[in-house]
Each structure stands twice: as structure tokens, then as C-alpha cells.
Amino acid sequence: MWINIVSAKELIVGESGEFRTIRSAIESARDGDRIIVKSGIYREGALEITRAITLTGENGAVLDGENKFQILTVKASGVTVNNLTFENVGVSYVQDNAAIKLIESDNSNIIDNRFRNAFFGIYLSKSGFCTIRGNDLVAAAEKEASSGNGIHLWNCHDITIENNSIQRHRDGIYFEFVKRSTITGNHSIGNLRYGLHFMFSDTCVYKNNLFKGNSAGVAVMYTKNITMQGNRFEDNWGAASYGILLKDITGSEITGNTFMNNTVGIHAEGTSRNRISDNEFLNNGWAVRIMANSTDNVFSQNNFIGNAFDVATNSRQNYNVFDSNYWSAYEGYDLNRDGVGDVPFRPVRLFSLLIEQYPTALILLRSFLIDVIDAAESVIPALTPETLTDANPRMRRLP
């Protein structure tokens, strides 16, 4: 390694440089070399890196795939690609063409690049200990079946994805068979399907991200030990949209997040032993929809404010805990002034059960008749889950 460092050199690509093409510079480079790409548009088909080099661009350096090619394939470890613009990746449903594809690469970095009109943007396969940071990805996806993902990981581990902006792809970020990875500070906006999509990816963390205006914010499926902290889920609005979809999730934490203006804040199916605390649920259609096959989840210290429905379920049975939350719909009293309501709060409205059976009944949401039915059910519950109550509702919004 010491010999490589002291002998490393810079290779300049451009009209005034030593090399006229990026391809010729890559072919001449050795481990540790740094290739500097001058401003200009480079149309060189599919490029491949097989050595531990740095490929960096000056402002205005563009690699154009001409809507035909995957632009850059990395088959080495210790590669860095930064400050380049990639555009017009060729569409291939067989090859999953990407602007940058890392294959069996460790300790590589993709930093501060721009991606325009890419099928897949950044694609990692069987890679580990890589960093994807500060990239700006904008596609023009119109249909799920004919579009790729912004940042796509398959069978990877120990990857850091931070401070990227991803817009108008199929999924903003996609994880499948990924372990011990972190997603921090990203903005995933306006994607056709999910802002973030987890499949079979255990022991990962995502925190302080923004998921806004996607068909659905985040889907976490068939996974365990996930930490979801400090994220914002906003304006994920539509017939089948939600902030988070949880499906077959265990042993995870959802803390300190904000769910605002989503059709559903959290939709949970087959989830168990998760802790949901210190979150804000603001102005959603449904704050929480939790199906009967979800058990042993604990909802505590959350704020439920201005939602059409705070909690909905499809069963009279309840195997979860709701305790010490603030509910803006609570109309109880606090005679001893300890900050805790003296009568339990029942967050499930009878009307929400009716909607589960008859969705078109939603048109009656604001009617006086429904208010009367809900009031009667809250006094003498006959159909809503008897055990789904918050015995210690907070009188004031939790900090």
C-alpha cells in the first residue's frame, strides 16, 4: 500500500489534458491514481473500473449514456467517484442499467454527484463498507413497471447513505437483503412507489430523513431490529398511501418521528414487539391502522392531534398497549390536576370499524348522525375493542 501511495499520479482528461477520453485514462490508471475530468460532455458508452482509483470531475463534467448504456461499472474495492454528472442511462429490464453500479466492491465512496434521467441511479450489489453521500438524483419516472430506483442495494452490508436528494424514481431508496446499514439525512420526494423500501434487511437504522409526496413514505417488510428515528413523513397522500407500512416486523423502534398530512400515518400488519413512542401524528386521515394480527406493540408518549381517525383496527380483539399518549380528541377531565385524564380514552371510533367493512361510507365522515353514533359507542361500547384504551391519557401535548 505504501508503494501505491507514493507512486500515485494524477491523470487529466480533457481537450488540454494528457488524455482525451475517460476510457483511455481508466485503462492507464493504476491503484491509487486520481483521474480528473475537465468540464465537457463525454459520450463513451459503458465504462468499467477494475482498480482502486479516484474518478473526480471539475464543474461541468458530464458522462452521457445516450439513453443506450449503463455508464459506469465498478468491479474493484477502494474506488471513489465524486463531483460528476451522469445523465441519460439506457433502459434495460434485464440488466438493470444504472448510472453507477458497484459489484462486489468494498470501501468505495460515491460522493457529491448529480444524476439526471437515470434508469437506476446508484446500484450496489454484494458490496460492503461503502458510503453514498451528498448526491442529487432526479429522474422522470411515469410508471412503476418502466422505471428504476434511485439508490438500490442488493445483498450488501455496512453501507452508509447520507444527505442525498432523490426524486421521481420508482423507489427513492431500496434495500433487499441488506445488513447493518444506516440511512441518515436524506430527502426522498415525489417517487412513484416508496420513499424508502426495506425487504429482508435486518439491523438497519434510518433517522432524520424526509419522505414527502411519495405514493407511500416507507415500507418495512419481513425485517427485524430496525431503528426508525427522527424522520418526517409528509403529504404521502392517496387511496393506498401511508407514512410507514409495517408488514411482518419485529423488535423494532419508531421514535421521535413526525407524521403529517398522510392518508395513514402507520399501517401495521403482522407486526409484534415494537415500541412506538415520542412521535407526532398531525392531521392524518388515519394516524394508526393496526390489524388484528399485530401483537405486543407498545404505543406511548405520542401526540395524536387533529387526525380524522386516531386509531383504527379490523377486530374487536386487541393485543397491543396504548398508554400515556396525548389525544386532542380526548374530552375527559383531570380533577386532581396531575396531568393525566381521570377516565380512559377510547381512540377507536365506531365509524372507523364501519369504514373497514364499507369504505364508501366515508362520505358520511362529517355528518351529525356519525357524531351521535360515535358518542353513544364511547359511552356504552358494543362493537369497538373493549381493551383498546389509553388508561392514562395526557391532558397536554407532550414535548
Coordinates of C-alpha atoms in Angstrom, one line a residue:
M1 CA 0.0 0.0 0.0
W2 CA 2.8 2.4 0.9
I3 CA 4.3 1.9 -2.6
N4 CA 1.0 2.6 -4.2
I5 CA 0.5 5.9 -2.4
V6 CA 3.9 7.4 -3.1
S7 CA 3.7 6.4 -6.8
A8 CA 0.1 7.6 -7.3
K9 CA -0.4 10.1 -10.0
E10 CA -3.0 12.4 -11.5
L11 CA -4.4 11.8 -15.0
I12 CA -6.1 14.7 -16.6
V13 CA -8.9 14.1 -19.1
G14 CA -10.0 16.9 -21.5
E15 CA -9.0 18.8 -24.5
S16 CA -6.0 20.3 -22.8
G17 CA -5.2 17.2 -20.8
E18 CA -3.0 14.2 -21.2
F19 CA -6.0 12.0 -22.1
R20 CA -8.8 12.9 -24.5
T21 CA -11.2 10.2 -23.2
I22 CA -12.1 8.9 -19.7
R23 CA -11.8 5.4 -21.1
S24 CA -8.1 5.8 -22.0
A25 CA -7.3 7.3 -18.6
I26 CA -9.0 4.4 -16.8
E27 CA -7.1 1.9 -18.9
S28 CA -3.8 3.7 -18.0
A29 CA -4.5 4.2 -14.3
R30 CA -3.0 2.1 -11.5
D31 CA -4.1 1.5 -7.9
G32 CA -4.2 4.8 -6.0
D33 CA -4.2 7.1 -9.1
R34 CA -6.6 10.0 -9.4
I35 CA -8.3 10.8 -12.7
I36 CA -9.5 14.4 -13.1
V37 CA -12.2 15.0 -15.7
K38 CA -12.3 18.5 -17.1
S39 CA -15.6 20.3 -18.0
G40 CA -17.3 18.8 -21.0
I41 CA -19.8 16.2 -22.2
Y42 CA -18.3 12.7 -22.5
R43 CA -20.1 10.1 -24.6
E44 CA -18.0 6.9 -24.3
G45 CA -20.6 4.1 -23.9
A46 CA -20.2 1.8 -20.9
L47 CA -17.1 2.3 -18.8
E48 CA -15.6 -0.1 -16.3
I49 CA -13.2 0.4 -13.3
T50 CA -11.2 -2.5 -12.1
R51 CA -8.6 -0.8 -9.9
A52 CA -8.7 1.2 -6.7
I53 CA -8.7 4.7 -8.2
T54 CA -10.5 8.1 -7.7
L55 CA -12.6 9.5 -10.5
T56 CA -13.4 13.1 -9.9
G57 CA -14.8 15.8 -12.1
E58 CA -14.4 19.6 -12.4
N59 CA -17.6 21.5 -12.5
G60 CA -19.4 20.9 -15.8
A61 CA -18.0 17.4 -16.3
V62 CA -20.9 15.2 -17.7
L63 CA -21.0 11.5 -18.6
D64 CA -23.8 10.9 -21.1
G65 CA -25.2 7.4 -21.6
E66 CA -27.1 8.5 -24.7
N67 CA -30.1 6.5 -23.5
K68 CA -28.3 3.3 -24.6
F69 CA -25.7 2.3 -21.9
Q70 CA -25.1 1.7 -18.3
I71 CA -22.5 4.4 -17.8
L72 CA -20.0 3.3 -15.1
T73 CA -19.5 -0.2 -13.6
V74 CA -17.1 -0.6 -10.6
K75 CA -15.6 -4.0 -10.1
A76 CA -12.9 -3.1 -7.6
S77 CA -12.7 -2.0 -3.9
G78 CA -11.5 1.3 -2.7
V79 CA -12.9 3.3 -5.6
T80 CA -14.1 6.9 -5.2
V81 CA -16.4 8.7 -7.7
N82 CA -17.2 12.3 -7.0
N83 CA -18.4 15.6 -8.4
L84 CA -19.5 14.2 -11.8
T85 CA -22.9 14.5 -13.6
F86 CA -24.4 11.3 -15.0
E87 CA -27.3 11.5 -17.5
N88 CA -29.4 9.6 -19.9
V89 CA -28.8 6.0 -18.8
G90 CA -30.2 3.3 -21.2
V91 CA -33.2 1.4 -20.0
S92 CA -32.8 -2.4 -19.6
Y93 CA -35.2 -4.5 -17.7
V94 CA -32.8 -7.5 -17.9
Q95 CA -29.5 -5.7 -16.9
D96 CA -31.0 -3.1 -14.5
N97 CA -28.8 -0.5 -16.1
A98 CA -27.5 2.2 -13.6
A99 CA -25.5 5.4 -13.8
I100 CA -23.0 3.8 -11.3
K101 CA -23.1 0.1 -10.5
L102 CA -20.8 -1.3 -7.8
I103 CA -20.3 -5.1 -7.9
E104 CA -18.5 -6.9 -5.1
S105 CA -16.9 -3.6 -4.1
D106 CA -15.8 -2.8 -0.5
N107 CA -14.7 0.6 1.0
S108 CA -15.9 2.6 -2.0
N109 CA -17.4 6.1 -2.0
I110 CA -19.9 7.8 -4.2
I111 CA -19.9 11.4 -3.2
D112 CA -21.4 14.7 -4.4
N113 CA -22.5 13.6 -7.9
R114 CA -25.6 14.6 -9.9
F115 CA -27.8 12.1 -11.7
R116 CA -30.4 13.1 -14.4
N117 CA -32.7 10.9 -16.3
A118 CA -31.1 7.7 -14.9
F119 CA -32.9 4.4 -15.1
F120 CA -31.3 3.2 -11.8
G121 CA -29.1 5.9 -10.2
I122 CA -26.7 4.2 -7.8
Y123 CA -26.8 0.4 -7.7
L124 CA -24.8 -1.7 -5.2
S125 CA -24.6 -5.5 -5.4
K126 CA -22.7 -7.7 -2.9
S127 CA -20.8 -4.8 -1.5
G128 CA -19.8 -3.6 2.0
F129 CA -18.5 -0.7 4.0
C130 CA -19.3 1.8 1.2
T131 CA -20.5 5.4 1.6
I132 CA -23.2 7.1 -0.6
R133 CA -23.2 10.8 0.4
G134 CA -24.4 14.2 -0.9
N135 CA -25.7 13.0 -4.3
D136 CA -28.6 14.6 -6.2
L137 CA -30.7 12.2 -8.2
V138 CA -33.6 13.4 -10.4
A139 CA -35.4 11.1 -12.8
A140 CA -38.7 11.4 -14.7
A141 CA -40.4 8.1 -13.8
E142 CA -44.0 7.9 -15.0
K143 CA -44.9 4.2 -14.5
E144 CA -43.6 1.8 -11.8
A145 CA -43.1 -1.0 -14.3
S146 CA -40.9 1.0 -16.6
S147 CA -38.7 2.8 -14.0
G148 CA -35.8 2.0 -11.7
N149 CA -34.8 3.0 -8.2
G150 CA -32.7 6.0 -7.1
I151 CA -30.3 4.2 -4.7
H152 CA -30.6 0.4 -4.9
L153 CA -28.9 -2.1 -2.6
W154 CA -29.0 -5.9 -3.0
N155 CA -27.2 -8.3 -0.7
C156 CA -25.0 -5.6 0.9
H157 CA -23.8 -4.8 4.4
D158 CA -22.4 -1.9 6.4
I159 CA -23.4 0.8 3.9
T160 CA -23.8 4.5 4.9
I161 CA -26.3 6.5 2.9
E162 CA -26.5 10.2 4.0
N163 CA -27.6 13.6 2.8
N164 CA -28.7 12.6 -0.6
S165 CA -31.7 14.0 -2.5
I166 CA -33.8 11.5 -4.6
Q167 CA -36.8 12.5 -6.7
R168 CA -39.1 10.9 -9.2
H169 CA -37.8 7.4 -9.3
R170 CA -39.8 4.2 -8.6
D171 CA -38.4 3.8 -5.1
G172 CA -36.2 6.5 -3.7
I173 CA -34.0 4.1 -1.7
Y174 CA -34.4 0.3 -2.0
F175 CA -32.9 -2.3 0.4
E176 CA -33.1 -6.1 -0.2
F177 CA -31.0 -8.5 1.9
V178 CA -29.0 -5.6 3.5
K179 CA -27.5 -5.8 7.0
R180 CA -26.2 -3.2 9.5
S181 CA -26.6 -0.1 7.3
T182 CA -27.5 3.5 8.1
I183 CA -29.7 6.0 6.2
T184 CA -29.4 9.5 7.5
G185 CA -30.4 13.0 6.5
N186 CA -31.8 12.1 3.0
H187 CA -34.7 13.8 1.2
S188 CA -36.8 11.3 -0.8
I189 CA -39.6 13.2 -2.5
G190 CA -42.2 12.5 -5.2
N191 CA -41.3 8.9 -6.0
L192 CA -43.8 6.7 -7.7
R193 CA -43.9 3.9 -5.1
Y194 CA -41.9 4.3 -1.8
G195 CA -39.6 6.9 -0.5
L196 CA -37.7 4.0 1.2
H197 CA -38.3 0.3 0.7
F198 CA -37.0 -2.4 3.1
M199 CA -37.2 -6.1 2.2
F200 CA -35.5 -8.8 4.4
S201 CA -33.0 -6.2 5.7
D202 CA -32.2 -6.6 9.5
T203 CA -30.4 -4.4 12.0
C204 CA -30.5 -1.2 10.0
V205 CA -31.1 2.4 11.1
Y206 CA -32.8 5.2 9.3
K207 CA -33.1 8.6 11.0
N208 CA -33.6 12.3 10.3
N209 CA -34.8 11.7 6.7
L210 CA -37.7 13.5 4.9
F211 CA -40.2 11.3 3.0
K212 CA -42.6 13.7 1.2
G213 CA -45.1 13.4 -1.6
N214 CA -44.4 9.8 -2.4
S215 CA -47.1 7.3 -3.2
A216 CA -46.1 5.9 0.2
G217 CA -43.4 7.1 2.5
V218 CA -41.6 4.0 3.8
A219 CA -42.4 0.2 3.5
V220 CA -40.6 -2.0 6.0
M221 CA -41.3 -5.7 5.3
Y222 CA -40.1 -9.1 6.6
T223 CA -37.5 -7.4 8.8
K224 CA -36.4 -7.2 12.4
N225 CA -34.4 -4.9 14.6
I226 CA -34.9 -1.7 12.7
T227 CA -34.5 1.8 14.3
M228 CA -36.7 4.5 12.8
Q229 CA -35.9 7.8 14.5
G230 CA -36.5 11.5 13.9
N231 CA -37.9 11.2 10.4
R232 CA -40.6 13.3 8.8
F233 CA -43.4 11.7 6.8
E234 CA -45.4 14.4 5.0
D235 CA -48.0 14.6 2.3
N236 CA -47.9 10.9 1.3
W237 CA -51.5 11.1 0.2
G238 CA -53.6 8.8 -1.9
A239 CA -56.0 5.9 -1.9
A240 CA -53.4 3.4 -0.6
S241 CA -50.8 5.7 0.9
Y242 CA -49.2 5.9 4.3
G243 CA -46.2 7.3 6.2
I244 CA -45.0 3.8 7.1
L245 CA -46.2 0.4 6.1
L246 CA -45.1 -2.3 8.6
K247 CA -45.5 -5.9 7.5
D248 CA -44.1 -8.8 9.4
I249 CA -41.8 -6.6 11.5
T250 CA -40.5 -7.5 15.0
G251 CA -38.3 -6.0 17.6
S252 CA -38.0 -2.5 16.2
E253 CA -38.3 1.1 17.4
I254 CA -40.3 4.0 15.9
T255 CA -39.4 7.0 18.0
G256 CA -39.3 10.8 17.6
N257 CA -40.8 10.9 14.1
T258 CA -43.4 13.3 12.6
F259 CA -46.3 12.0 10.6
M260 CA -48.2 14.9 9.0
N261 CA -50.9 15.0 6.3
N262 CA -50.7 11.4 5.3
T263 CA -53.6 9.2 4.3
V264 CA -52.4 6.8 7.0
G265 CA -49.5 7.6 9.4
I266 CA -48.6 4.0 10.3
H267 CA -50.3 0.9 8.8
A268 CA -49.3 -2.3 10.7
E269 CA -49.9 -5.9 9.7
G270 CA -48.3 -8.9 11.4
T271 CA -46.0 -6.7 13.5
S272 CA -45.0 -7.6 17.0
R273 CA -42.9 -6.5 19.9
N274 CA -42.2 -3.0 18.5
R275 CA -42.0 0.2 20.5
I276 CA -43.7 3.3 19.1
S277 CA -43.1 6.4 21.2
D278 CA -42.5 10.1 21.2
N279 CA -44.0 10.6 17.8
E280 CA -46.2 13.3 16.4
F281 CA -49.3 12.3 14.4
L282 CA -50.7 15.5 12.9
N283 CA -53.7 16.0 10.6
N284 CA -53.6 12.5 9.0
G285 CA -56.6 10.6 7.7
W286 CA -55.8 7.7 10.0
A287 CA -52.9 8.2 12.4
V288 CA -52.6 4.4 13.1
R289 CA -54.2 1.4 11.4
I290 CA -53.3 -1.7 13.2
M291 CA -54.6 -5.0 12.1
A292 CA -55.7 -7.9 14.4
N293 CA -52.6 -10.0 13.6
S294 CA -50.3 -7.4 15.2
T295 CA -49.4 -8.1 18.9
D296 CA -47.4 -6.9 21.8
N297 CA -46.7 -3.4 20.3
V298 CA -46.5 -0.5 22.8
F299 CA -47.7 3.0 21.8
S300 CA -46.6 5.5 24.5
Q301 CA -45.8 9.2 24.9
N302 CA -47.1 10.1 21.4
N303 CA -49.1 13.1 20.4
F304 CA -52.3 12.5 18.3
I305 CA -53.5 15.8 17.1
G306 CA -56.2 16.7 14.5
N307 CA -56.4 13.3 12.8
A308 CA -59.7 12.2 11.3
F309 CA -59.2 8.8 13.0
D310 CA -56.6 8.3 15.7
V311 CA -56.6 4.5 15.7
A312 CA -58.5 2.0 13.5
T313 CA -58.5 -1.8 13.5
N314 CA -60.4 -4.6 12.0
S315 CA -61.2 -6.6 15.1
R316 CA -62.8 -6.3 18.5
Q317 CA -59.8 -8.0 19.9
N318 CA -56.7 -6.1 20.9
Y319 CA -53.3 -7.4 21.9
N320 CA -51.4 -4.1 22.0
V321 CA -50.7 -1.4 24.6
F322 CA -51.7 2.2 24.3
D323 CA -50.6 4.2 27.4
S324 CA -49.8 7.8 28.3
N325 CA -50.4 9.4 24.9
Y326 CA -51.9 12.8 24.2
W327 CA -55.1 12.8 22.2
S328 CA -56.6 16.1 21.0
A329 CA -60.0 14.3 20.7
Y330 CA -60.0 13.5 24.5
E331 CA -62.8 15.2 26.3
G332 CA -62.2 13.9 29.8
Y333 CA -61.2 15.8 32.9
D334 CA -58.4 15.9 35.5
L335 CA -59.8 16.7 38.9
N336 CA -56.6 16.1 40.8
R337 CA -54.5 18.1 38.3
D338 CA -51.8 15.6 37.9
G339 CA -51.8 16.0 34.1
V340 CA -53.4 12.6 33.5
G341 CA -57.1 12.2 32.5
D342 CA -59.3 10.7 35.1
V343 CA -61.2 8.5 32.7
P344 CA -59.6 6.3 30.0
F345 CA -59.7 7.4 26.3
R346 CA -61.1 5.0 23.6
P347 CA -59.3 6.0 20.4
V348 CA -61.2 3.7 18.1
R349 CA -64.3 5.2 16.6
L350 CA -67.2 3.0 15.7
F351 CA -67.3 4.8 12.4
S352 CA -63.8 3.6 11.6
L353 CA -64.9 0.0 12.0
L354 CA -67.8 0.6 9.6
I355 CA -65.4 2.0 7.1
E356 CA -63.3 -1.1 7.3
Q357 CA -66.4 -3.0 6.2
Y358 CA -68.0 -0.4 3.9
P359 CA -65.3 2.0 2.5
T360 CA -67.9 4.1 0.6
A361 CA -69.4 5.1 4.0
L362 CA -66.5 7.6 4.3
I363 CA -68.7 10.1 2.6
L364 CA -70.6 10.4 5.9
L365 CA -67.5 11.4 7.9
R366 CA -68.6 14.9 8.8
S367 CA -72.3 14.1 9.3
F368 CA -74.2 14.7 12.6
L369 CA -75.5 11.2 12.6
I370 CA -72.0 9.7 12.8
D371 CA -71.1 12.0 15.6
V372 CA -74.1 10.8 17.6
I373 CA -73.2 7.1 16.9
D374 CA -69.6 7.7 17.9
A375 CA -70.7 9.4 21.1
A376 CA -73.0 6.6 22.0
E377 CA -70.4 4.0 21.4
S378 CA -67.8 5.8 23.5
V379 CA -70.2 5.7 26.5
I380 CA -71.5 2.1 26.0
P381 CA -69.1 0.3 23.7
A382 CA -70.7 -2.6 21.9
L383 CA -68.6 -3.0 18.7
T384 CA -65.2 -1.3 19.3
P385 CA -62.4 -3.2 21.0
E386 CA -63.0 -3.1 24.8
T387 CA -59.4 -3.4 25.7
L388 CA -58.0 -0.9 23.2
T389 CA -58.0 2.1 25.6
D390 CA -55.4 4.5 26.9
A391 CA -55.8 4.4 30.7
N392 CA -53.6 7.4 31.3
P393 CA -54.3 9.9 28.6
R394 CA -52.3 13.1 28.9
M395 CA -54.1 16.3 29.3
R396 CA -51.4 18.4 27.5
R397 CA -49.4 17.9 24.4
L398 CA -46.1 16.1 25.2
P399 CA -42.9 17.9 24.5

